Every structure is written in C-alpha cells, then in structure tokens.
CSV table of C-alpha atoms and ligand atoms in Angstrom, one decimal:
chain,number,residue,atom,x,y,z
A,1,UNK,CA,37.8,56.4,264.5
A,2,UNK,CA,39.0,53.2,266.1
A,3,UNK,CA,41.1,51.2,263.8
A,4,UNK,CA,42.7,47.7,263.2
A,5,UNK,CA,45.9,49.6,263.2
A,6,UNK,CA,45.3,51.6,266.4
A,7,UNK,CA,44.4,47.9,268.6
A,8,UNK,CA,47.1,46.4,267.1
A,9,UNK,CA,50.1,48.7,267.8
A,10,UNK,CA,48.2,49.1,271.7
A,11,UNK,CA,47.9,45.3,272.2
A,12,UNK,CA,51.9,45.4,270.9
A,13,UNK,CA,52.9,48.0,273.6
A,14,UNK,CA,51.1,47.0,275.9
A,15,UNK,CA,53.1,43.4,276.1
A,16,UNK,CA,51.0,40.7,273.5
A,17,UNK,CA,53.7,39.3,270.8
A,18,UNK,CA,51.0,39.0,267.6
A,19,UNK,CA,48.3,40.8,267.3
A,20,UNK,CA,45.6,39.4,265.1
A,21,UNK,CA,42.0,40.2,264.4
A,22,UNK,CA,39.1,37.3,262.8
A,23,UNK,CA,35.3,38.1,261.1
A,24,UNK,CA,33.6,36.3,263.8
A,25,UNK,CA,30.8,34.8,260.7
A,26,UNK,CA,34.3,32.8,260.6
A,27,UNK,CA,32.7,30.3,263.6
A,28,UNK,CA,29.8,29.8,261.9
A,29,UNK,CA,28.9,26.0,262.0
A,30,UNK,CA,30.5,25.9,265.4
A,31,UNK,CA,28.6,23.9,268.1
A,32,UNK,CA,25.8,26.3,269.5
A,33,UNK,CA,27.8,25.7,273.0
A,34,UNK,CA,30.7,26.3,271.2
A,35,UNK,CA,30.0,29.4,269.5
A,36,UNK,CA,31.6,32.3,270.9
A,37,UNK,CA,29.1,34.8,269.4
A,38,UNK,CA,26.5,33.6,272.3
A,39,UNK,CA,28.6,35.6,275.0
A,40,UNK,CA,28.3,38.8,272.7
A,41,UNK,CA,25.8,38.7,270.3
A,42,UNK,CA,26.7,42.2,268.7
A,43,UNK,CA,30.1,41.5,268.5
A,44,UNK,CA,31.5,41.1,264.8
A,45,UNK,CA,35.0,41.1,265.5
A,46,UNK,CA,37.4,38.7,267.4
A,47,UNK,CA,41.2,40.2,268.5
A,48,UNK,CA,43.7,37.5,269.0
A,49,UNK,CA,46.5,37.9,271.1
A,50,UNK,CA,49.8,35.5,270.9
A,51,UNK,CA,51.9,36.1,274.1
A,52,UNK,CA,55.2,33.5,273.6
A,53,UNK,CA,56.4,31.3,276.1
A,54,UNK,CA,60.1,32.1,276.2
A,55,UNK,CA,61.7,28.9,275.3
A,56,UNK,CA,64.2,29.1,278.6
A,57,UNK,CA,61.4,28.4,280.7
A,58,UNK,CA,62.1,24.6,279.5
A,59,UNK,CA,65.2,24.6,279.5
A,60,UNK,CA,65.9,22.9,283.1
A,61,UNK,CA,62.5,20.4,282.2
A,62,UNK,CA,64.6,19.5,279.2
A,63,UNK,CA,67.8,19.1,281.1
A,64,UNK,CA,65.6,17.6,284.5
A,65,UNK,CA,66.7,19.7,287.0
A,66,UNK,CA,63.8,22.6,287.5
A,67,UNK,CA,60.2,22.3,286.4
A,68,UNK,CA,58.4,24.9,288.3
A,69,UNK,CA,59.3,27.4,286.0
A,70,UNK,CA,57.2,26.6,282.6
A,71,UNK,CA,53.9,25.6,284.9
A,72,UNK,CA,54.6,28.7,286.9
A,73,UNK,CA,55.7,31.5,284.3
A,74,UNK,CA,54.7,29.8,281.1
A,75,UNK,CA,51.5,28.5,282.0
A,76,UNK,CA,49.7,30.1,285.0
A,77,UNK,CA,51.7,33.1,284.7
A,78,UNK,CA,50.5,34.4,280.9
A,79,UNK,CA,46.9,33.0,281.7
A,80,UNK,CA,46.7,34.5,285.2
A,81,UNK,CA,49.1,37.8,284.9
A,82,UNK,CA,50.6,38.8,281.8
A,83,UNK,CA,47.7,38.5,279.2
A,84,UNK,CA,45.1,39.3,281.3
A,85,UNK,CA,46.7,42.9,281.5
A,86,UNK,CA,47.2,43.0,278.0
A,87,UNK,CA,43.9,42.4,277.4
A,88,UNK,CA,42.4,44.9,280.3
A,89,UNK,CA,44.8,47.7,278.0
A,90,UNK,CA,43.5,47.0,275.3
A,91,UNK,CA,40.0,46.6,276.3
A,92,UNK,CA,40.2,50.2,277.4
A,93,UNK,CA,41.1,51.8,274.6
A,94,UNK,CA,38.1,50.2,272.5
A,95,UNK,CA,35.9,51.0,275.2
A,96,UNK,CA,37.0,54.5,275.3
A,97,UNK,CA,36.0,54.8,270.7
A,98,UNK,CA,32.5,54.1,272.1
A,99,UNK,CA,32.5,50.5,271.6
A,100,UNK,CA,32.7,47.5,273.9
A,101,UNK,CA,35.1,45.0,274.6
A,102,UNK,CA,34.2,41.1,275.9
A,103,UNK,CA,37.4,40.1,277.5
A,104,UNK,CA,38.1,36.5,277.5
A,105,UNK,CA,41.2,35.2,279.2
A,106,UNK,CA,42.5,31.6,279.2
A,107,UNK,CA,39.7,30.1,281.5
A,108,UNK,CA,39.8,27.8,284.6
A,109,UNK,CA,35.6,28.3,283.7
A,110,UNK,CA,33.3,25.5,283.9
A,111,UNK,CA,30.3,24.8,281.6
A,112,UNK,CA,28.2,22.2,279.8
A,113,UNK,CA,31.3,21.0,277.8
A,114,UNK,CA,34.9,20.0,278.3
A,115,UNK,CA,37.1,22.3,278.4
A,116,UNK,CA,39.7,19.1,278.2
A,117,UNK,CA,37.6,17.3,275.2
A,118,UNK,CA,34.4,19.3,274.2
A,119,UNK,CA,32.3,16.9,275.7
A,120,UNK,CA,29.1,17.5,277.0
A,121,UNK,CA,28.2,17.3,280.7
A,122,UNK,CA,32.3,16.4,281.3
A,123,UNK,CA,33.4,19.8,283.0
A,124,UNK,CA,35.4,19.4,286.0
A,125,UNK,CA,38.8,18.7,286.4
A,126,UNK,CA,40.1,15.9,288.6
A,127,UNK,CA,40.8,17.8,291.1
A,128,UNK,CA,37.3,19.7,291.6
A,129,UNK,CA,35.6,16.2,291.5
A,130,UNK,CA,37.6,14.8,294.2
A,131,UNK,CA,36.1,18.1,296.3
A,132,UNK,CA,32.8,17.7,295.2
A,133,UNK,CA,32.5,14.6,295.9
A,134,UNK,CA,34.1,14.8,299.6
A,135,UNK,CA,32.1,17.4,300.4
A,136,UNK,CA,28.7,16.0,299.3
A,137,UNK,CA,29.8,12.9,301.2
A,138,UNK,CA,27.5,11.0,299.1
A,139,UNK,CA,28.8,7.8,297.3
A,140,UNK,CA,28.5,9.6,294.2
A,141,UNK,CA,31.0,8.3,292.0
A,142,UNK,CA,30.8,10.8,289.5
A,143,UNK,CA,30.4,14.3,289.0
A,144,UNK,CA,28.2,13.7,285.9
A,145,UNK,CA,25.2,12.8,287.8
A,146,UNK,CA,25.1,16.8,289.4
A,147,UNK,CA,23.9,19.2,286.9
A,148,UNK,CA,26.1,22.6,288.0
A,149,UNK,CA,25.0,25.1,285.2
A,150,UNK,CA,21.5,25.6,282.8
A,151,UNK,CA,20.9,28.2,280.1
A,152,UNK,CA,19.3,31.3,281.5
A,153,UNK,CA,16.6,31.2,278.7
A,154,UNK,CA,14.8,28.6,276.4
A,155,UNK,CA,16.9,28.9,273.2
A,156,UNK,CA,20.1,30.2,274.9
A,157,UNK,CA,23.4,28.2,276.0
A,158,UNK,CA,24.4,27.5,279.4
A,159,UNK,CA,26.7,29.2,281.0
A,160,UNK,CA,30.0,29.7,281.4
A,161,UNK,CA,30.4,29.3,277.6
A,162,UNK,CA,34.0,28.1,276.5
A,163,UNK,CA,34.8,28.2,272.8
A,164,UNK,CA,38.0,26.4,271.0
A,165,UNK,CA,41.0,28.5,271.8
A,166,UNK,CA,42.9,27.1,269.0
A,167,UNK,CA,40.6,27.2,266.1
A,168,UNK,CA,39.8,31.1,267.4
A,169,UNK,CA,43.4,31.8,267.0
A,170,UNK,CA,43.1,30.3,263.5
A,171,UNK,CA,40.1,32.7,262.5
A,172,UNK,CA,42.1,35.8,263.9
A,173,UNK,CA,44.8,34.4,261.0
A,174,UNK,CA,47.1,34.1,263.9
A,175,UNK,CA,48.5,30.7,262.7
A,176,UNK,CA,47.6,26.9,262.2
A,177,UNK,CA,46.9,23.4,264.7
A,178,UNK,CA,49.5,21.4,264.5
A,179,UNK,CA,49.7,17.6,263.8
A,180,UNK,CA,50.3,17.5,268.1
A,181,UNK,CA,46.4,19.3,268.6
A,182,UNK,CA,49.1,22.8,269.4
A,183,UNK,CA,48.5,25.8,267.8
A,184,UNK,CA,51.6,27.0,265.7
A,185,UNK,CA,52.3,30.5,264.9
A,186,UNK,CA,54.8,31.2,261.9
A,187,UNK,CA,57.0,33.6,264.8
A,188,UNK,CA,57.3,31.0,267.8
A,189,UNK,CA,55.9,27.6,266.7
A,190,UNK,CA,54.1,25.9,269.4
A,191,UNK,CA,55.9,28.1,272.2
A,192,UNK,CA,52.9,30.7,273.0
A,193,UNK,CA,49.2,30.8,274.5
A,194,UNK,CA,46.5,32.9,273.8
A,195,UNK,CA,44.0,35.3,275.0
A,196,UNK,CA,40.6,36.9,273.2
A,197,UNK,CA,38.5,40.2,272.8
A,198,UNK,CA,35.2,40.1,271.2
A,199,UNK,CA,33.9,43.3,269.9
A,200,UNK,CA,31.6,45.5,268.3
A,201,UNK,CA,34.5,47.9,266.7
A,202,UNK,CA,34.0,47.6,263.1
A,203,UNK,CA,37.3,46.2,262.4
A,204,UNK,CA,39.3,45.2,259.4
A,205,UNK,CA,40.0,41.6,259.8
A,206,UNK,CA,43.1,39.8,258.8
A,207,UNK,CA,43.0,37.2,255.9
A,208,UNK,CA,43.2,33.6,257.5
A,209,UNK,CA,46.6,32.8,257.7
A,210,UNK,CA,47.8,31.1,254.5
A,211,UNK,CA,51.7,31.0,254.2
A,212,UNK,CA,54.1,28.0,253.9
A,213,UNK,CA,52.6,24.7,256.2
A,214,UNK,CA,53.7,25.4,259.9
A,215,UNK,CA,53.6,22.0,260.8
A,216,UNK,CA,56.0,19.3,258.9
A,217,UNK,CA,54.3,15.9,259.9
A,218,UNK,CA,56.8,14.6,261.2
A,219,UNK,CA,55.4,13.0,263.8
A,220,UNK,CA,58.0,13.8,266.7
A,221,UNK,CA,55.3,14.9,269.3
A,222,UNK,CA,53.3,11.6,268.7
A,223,UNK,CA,57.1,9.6,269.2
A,224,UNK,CA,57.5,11.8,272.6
A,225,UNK,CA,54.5,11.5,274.3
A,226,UNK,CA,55.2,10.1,276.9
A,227,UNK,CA,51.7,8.4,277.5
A,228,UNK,CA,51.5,7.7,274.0
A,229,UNK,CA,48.4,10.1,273.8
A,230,UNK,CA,48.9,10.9,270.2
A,231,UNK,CA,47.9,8.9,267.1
A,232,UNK,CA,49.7,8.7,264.1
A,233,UNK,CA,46.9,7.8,261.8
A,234,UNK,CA,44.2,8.4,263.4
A,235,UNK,CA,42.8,12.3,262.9
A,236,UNK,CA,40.1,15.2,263.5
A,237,UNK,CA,39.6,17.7,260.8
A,238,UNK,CA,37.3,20.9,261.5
A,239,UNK,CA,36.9,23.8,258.7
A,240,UNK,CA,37.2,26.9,259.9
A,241,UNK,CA,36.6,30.2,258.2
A,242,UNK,CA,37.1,28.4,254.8
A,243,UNK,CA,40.2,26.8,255.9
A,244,UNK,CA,40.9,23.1,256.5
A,245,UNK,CA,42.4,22.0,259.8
A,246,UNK,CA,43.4,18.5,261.1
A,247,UNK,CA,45.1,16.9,263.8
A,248,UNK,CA,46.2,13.9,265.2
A,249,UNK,CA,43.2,12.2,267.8
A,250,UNK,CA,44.4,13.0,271.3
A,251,UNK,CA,43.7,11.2,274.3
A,252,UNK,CA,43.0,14.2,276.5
A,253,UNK,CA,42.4,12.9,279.7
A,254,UNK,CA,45.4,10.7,279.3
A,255,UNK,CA,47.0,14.1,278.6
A,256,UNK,CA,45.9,15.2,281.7
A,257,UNK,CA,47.5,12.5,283.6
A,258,UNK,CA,50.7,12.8,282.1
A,259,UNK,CA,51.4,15.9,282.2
A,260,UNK,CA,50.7,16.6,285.7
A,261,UNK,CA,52.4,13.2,286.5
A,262,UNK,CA,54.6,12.4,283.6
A,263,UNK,CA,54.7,8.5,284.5
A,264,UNK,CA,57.1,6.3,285.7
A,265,UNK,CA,60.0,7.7,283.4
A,266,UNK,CA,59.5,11.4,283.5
A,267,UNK,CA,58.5,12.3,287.5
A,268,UNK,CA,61.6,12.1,289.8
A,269,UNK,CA,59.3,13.5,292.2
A,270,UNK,CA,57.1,10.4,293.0
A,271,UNK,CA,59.7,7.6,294.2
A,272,UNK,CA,60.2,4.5,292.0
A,273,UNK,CA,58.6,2.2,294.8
A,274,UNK,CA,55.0,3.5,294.3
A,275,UNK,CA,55.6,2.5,290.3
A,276,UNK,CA,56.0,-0.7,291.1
A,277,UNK,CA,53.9,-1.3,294.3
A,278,UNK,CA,50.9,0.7,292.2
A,279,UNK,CA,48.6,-0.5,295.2
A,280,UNK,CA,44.8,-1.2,293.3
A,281,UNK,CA,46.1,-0.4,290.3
A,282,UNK,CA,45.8,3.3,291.1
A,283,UNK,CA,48.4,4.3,288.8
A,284,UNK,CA,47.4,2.1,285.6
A,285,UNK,CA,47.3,5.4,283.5
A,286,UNK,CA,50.5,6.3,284.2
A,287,UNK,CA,51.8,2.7,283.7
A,288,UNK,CA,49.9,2.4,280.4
A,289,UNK,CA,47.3,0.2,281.4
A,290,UNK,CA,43.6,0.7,281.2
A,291,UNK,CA,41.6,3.3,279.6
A,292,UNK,CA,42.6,7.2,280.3
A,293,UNK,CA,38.8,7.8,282.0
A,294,UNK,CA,38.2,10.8,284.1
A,295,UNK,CA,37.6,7.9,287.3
A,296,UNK,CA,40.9,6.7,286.5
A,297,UNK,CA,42.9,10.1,286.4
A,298,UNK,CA,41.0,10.7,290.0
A,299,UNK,CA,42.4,7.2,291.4
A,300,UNK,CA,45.9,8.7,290.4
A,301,UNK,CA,45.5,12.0,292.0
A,302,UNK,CA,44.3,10.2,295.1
A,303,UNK,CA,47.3,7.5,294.6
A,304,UNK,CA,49.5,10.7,294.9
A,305,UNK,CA,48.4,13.2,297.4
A,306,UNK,CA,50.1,11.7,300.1
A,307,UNK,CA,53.5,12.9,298.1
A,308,UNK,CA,52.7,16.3,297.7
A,309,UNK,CA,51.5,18.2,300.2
A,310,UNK,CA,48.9,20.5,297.8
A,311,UNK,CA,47.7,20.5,293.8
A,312,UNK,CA,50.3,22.7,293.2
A,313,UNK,CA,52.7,20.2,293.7
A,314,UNK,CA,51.3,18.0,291.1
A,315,UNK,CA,51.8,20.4,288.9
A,316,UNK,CA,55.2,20.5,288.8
A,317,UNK,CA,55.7,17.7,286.4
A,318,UNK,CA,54.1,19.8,283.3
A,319,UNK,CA,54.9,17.4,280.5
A,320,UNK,CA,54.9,20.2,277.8
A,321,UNK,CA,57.2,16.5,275.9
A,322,UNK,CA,55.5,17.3,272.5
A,323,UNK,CA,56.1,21.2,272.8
A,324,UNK,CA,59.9,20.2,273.0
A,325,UNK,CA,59.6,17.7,270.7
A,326,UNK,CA,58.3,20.2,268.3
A,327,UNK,CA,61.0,23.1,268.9
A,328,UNK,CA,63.6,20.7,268.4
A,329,UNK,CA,62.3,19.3,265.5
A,330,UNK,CA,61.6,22.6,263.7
A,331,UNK,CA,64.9,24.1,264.9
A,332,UNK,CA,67.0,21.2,263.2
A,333,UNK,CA,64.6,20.5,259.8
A,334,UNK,CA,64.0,23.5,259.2
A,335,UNK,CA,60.5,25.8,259.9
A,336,UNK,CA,58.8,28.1,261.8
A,337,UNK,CA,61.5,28.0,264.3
A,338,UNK,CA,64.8,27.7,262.1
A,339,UNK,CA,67.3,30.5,263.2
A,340,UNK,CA,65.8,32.6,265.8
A,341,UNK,CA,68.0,31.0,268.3
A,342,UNK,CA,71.9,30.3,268.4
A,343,UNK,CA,72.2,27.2,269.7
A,344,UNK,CA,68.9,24.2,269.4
A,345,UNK,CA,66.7,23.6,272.3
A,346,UNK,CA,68.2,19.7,272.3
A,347,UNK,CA,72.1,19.3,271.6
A,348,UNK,CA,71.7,15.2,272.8
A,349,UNK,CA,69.6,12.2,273.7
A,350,UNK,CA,66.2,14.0,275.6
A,351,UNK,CA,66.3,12.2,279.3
A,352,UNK,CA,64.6,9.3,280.5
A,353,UNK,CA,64.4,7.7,283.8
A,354,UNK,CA,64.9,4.0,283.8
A,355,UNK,CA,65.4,3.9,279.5
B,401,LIG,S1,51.6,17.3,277.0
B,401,LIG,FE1,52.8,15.5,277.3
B,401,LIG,S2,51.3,13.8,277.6
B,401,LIG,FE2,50.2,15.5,276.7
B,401,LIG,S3,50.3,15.1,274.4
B,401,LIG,FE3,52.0,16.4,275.0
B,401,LIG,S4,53.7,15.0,275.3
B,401,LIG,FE4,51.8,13.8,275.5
B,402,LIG,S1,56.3,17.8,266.1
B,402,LIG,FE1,56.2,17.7,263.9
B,402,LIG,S2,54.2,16.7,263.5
B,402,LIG,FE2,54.2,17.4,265.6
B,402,LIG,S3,53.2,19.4,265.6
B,402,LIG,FE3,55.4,19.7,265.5
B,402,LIG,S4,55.9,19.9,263.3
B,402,LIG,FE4,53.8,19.0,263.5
C-alpha cells in the first residue's frame, strides 16, 4: 500500500529538498480557472516539492560581477531540469501502486489568466506578444483582442489551467507568503521554487504549516526593489485551507521589467547613454515613470533588442533584489535563515550604479 511515507522518502532521494503533501478540498473557494482540481478531477491529494536555490548562485549578482548563474541554474535550471526529474521519479512510483500521477512542473503555459497577475484574458509574456504581433502583421496593438484558448465543454475551464504556485505550497503545509509575494519555507526562506503532483493515492496529508511567523515584516524587500514594485501598506489577503495569508500589493508587470532589465542602477549591461537618451520614452518603466502596463514593458523590450542579440540576453539581469534582501535580513535578525551559513549573504553596503 502506497503511503505518505513511501513518496516522501522517494521525492527525498530522488533530489526534492521538502517533501509535503495538501487535502486538495484545501483550494476550495479558489477561482474556477484557478482551481487546480479541474486538471484532475479524482485527485484528492496534492504533493509539494521544495527544491532550494543554493544561495551561491547569487553570490556574484550580489557582488556584480556574474549573473547568468541564478537565471540559468536557479531559475530555468530547477523548472526546466532538476524538478521536472524529481517529479517524473516520483510519479512512477505512484503510478506503479495503481494510482495516477498529474505532474505539474513550473509552467511557461498559457491560459485565460495571468500567469504574472491572475488576470483574465492577460496571458502572454512580452516577449510572445512582440511575435504575435510581427507575425500577424496586423496593427494589432494588443494581444488581448486574439482569443488563443476556450474551454473544451460548457461548464468546464479553458485550457491550459494554471493554479497559484504559492498558495499550493501553503496547502501542502510546505511554508508561508511572505510580506515580498515569496513563498518562505522554515528550511531556506525565500531561496527555493516548487513543483506539484496531483493524485488519487489516498494520502495522509500534512497539517498546514503553523510554526513560528516565517516572515518578520520588516519590510527590506519593499526598501530594495529596485522599481519600487512593493507597497508597504497596501496588501492582498487570501485564506487558504483555514489559514490566513497576506502580502504586500505587487506591481507585477513592473516586476517583470525590472527584473529582466533592473533599471538604470542595476544593469551594467545596457550602457548609461540609452538611460538618458530614452528615445520616445521607451524606457519610462525602467526610469520610474508611467504606469508598469504590459504596452509599456513591450516598448522596453523593443528599446533593448538592439543590445542583446537574443531573449536570453535580457535575462541576464534577473533582479531576484528582494530575495537578497530577504536572506540578509533573516540571516542578521534572526529567522528562518539564522545559522545555516558561516558567514551572511551581505557583509557591506549592496551595490548600486550611479548611488
Ligand atoms: S524581483 Fe526585483 S523588481 Fe521584482 S519585486 Fe523583487 S526586487 Fe522588485
Ligand atoms: S524581507 Fe522581511 S518583510 Fe520582506 S518577505 Fe522577507 S522577512 Fe518578510
């Protein structure tokens, strides 16, 4: 008989940091496209997998002399490689008790909502519209107008179906959201992502998580944004499986621009004369002017291909300023992350061009 124990210790060997496993009733009041019980009706269970970002993949963003390595091996690499494995393991054994395993990696999918803001009708990044729009050579100036996916029957959702990674790793009892929008984990603060199974194995689920609060308010990731994407004051609470979350309002899409640009004081890879030319305005996000609007984050892509020579090289400025924020914080006060290094993430001043 298949157990909690059994998928736990497997999803362990086979590379996941935390194991933890959620009732799935705990989503109920989700939105309907939302709701990740639509992709597997039968399911009851959800397995949450935490695979940490190993804090050295920041280290030469936080001294400014290599970034590739946190977009590469932090990011892409535990989405695209490491926990897609994991969960292809573990998936096996369940499937092999007789029962079936929905696999859900961290998604580059696109649906009826946001996977940036949970917005309806919103779904593709800056990037994709730039292509859909060049290649429909209409003068379409927004993707919104195409309608790209439908549900496959009257009462159903559309498809592809993205759920709230964050609040599922709350209802596997994995950990809590963070004042920042990150999801904290009492083993490696914000430094993780995750990855899902849903499933029909008649599980035992863990309790939500309810130790000591993971996150201290302090407020660090809203004073090191460097797009000044967080609010202080301003907040979004969601209950989830009984449990009260809340975090500061985000900006996403201002998110967006910043951390694949990182502005005029945090990219040394854009040269200081397009700041200040900033021919049209194009790069008003970055410069803190003007709303964050998907049309705006497009102007600044456009602004800046001629710099790099593919996508991938806008990537390389991956922000990740309130996950640093956060480590150091924790590391020094006192919290999730106190002692499990030897030396801080941050012994001085973090850098800035132009302070
Ligand atoms: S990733 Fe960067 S831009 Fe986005 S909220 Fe964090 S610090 Fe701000
Ligand atoms: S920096 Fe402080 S306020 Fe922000 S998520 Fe971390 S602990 Fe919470």
């Amino acid at each position: 008989m298949l157990s909690s124990e059994m998928v736990k210790k497997a999803a362990l060997a086979a590379g996941a940091d935390v194991c933890g496993i959620g009732d799935l009733a705990r989503f109920e009041g989700a939105p309907k496209e939302m709701d990740p019980r639509y992709i597997f009706p039968e399911a009851t269970r959800v397995i949450g997998l935490v695979f940490r970002i190993p804090r050295g993949v920041q280290r030469g963003i936080e001294e400014g002399t290599q970034f590739y390595q946190y977009p590469s091996m932090a990011y892409g690499g535990i989405n695209e490689i490491f926990a897609p494995s994991v969960l292809y393991h573990v998936g096996k054994l369940i499937e092999d008790h007789g029962y079936e395993a929905a696999l859900y990696r961290n998604t580059g999918a696109r649906g009826v909502v946001s996977d940036m803001d949970g917005t309806p009708g919103n779904t593709l990044s800056p990037e994709e519209q730039i292509e859909v729009n060049e290649r429909s050579k209409t003068k379409t100036a927004h993707h919104r107008t195409v309608q790209f996916t439908r549900p496959v029957r009257p009462d159903g959702v559309a498809p592809d179906l993205q759920f709230h990674f964050r609040l599922a790793g709350v209802a596997c009892g994995l950990g809590e959201i963070g004042w920042s929008k990150m999801f904290l984990t009492p083993q490696f603060g914000p430094l993780q992502r995750l990855a899902f199974i849903f499933t029909d194995a008649p599980l035992e689920p863990d309790p939500m998580y309810d130790g000591p609060a993971l996150c201290r308010r302090c407020m660090a990731c809203v004073r090191e944004c460097p797009g000044q994407c967080l609010s202080a004051t301003e907040s979004i609470k969601v209950r989830v499986g009984g449990k009260d979350c809340e975090w500061g309002k985000l900006d996403e899409w201002k998110c967006y621009a910043f951390y694949t640009h990182a502005g005029r004081k945090f990219n040394p890879f854009v040269p200081k004369e397009v700041f200040d030319a900033n021919e049209n305005g194009d790069l008003n996000v970055l410069e803190g002017k003007g709303p964050a609007t998907e049309a705006e984050i497009v102007k600044v892509y456009k602004a800046l291909a001629k710099y790099f020579p593919s996508w991938v090289g806008y990537n390389m400025a991956k922000c990740g300023g309130c996950i640093r924020a956060c480590v150091s914080m924790l590391e020094k006060k006192g919290g999730c992350m106190e002692q499990r290094f030897r030396r801080p993430l941050r012994q001085g001043k973090p850098w800035s061009l132009e302070r």
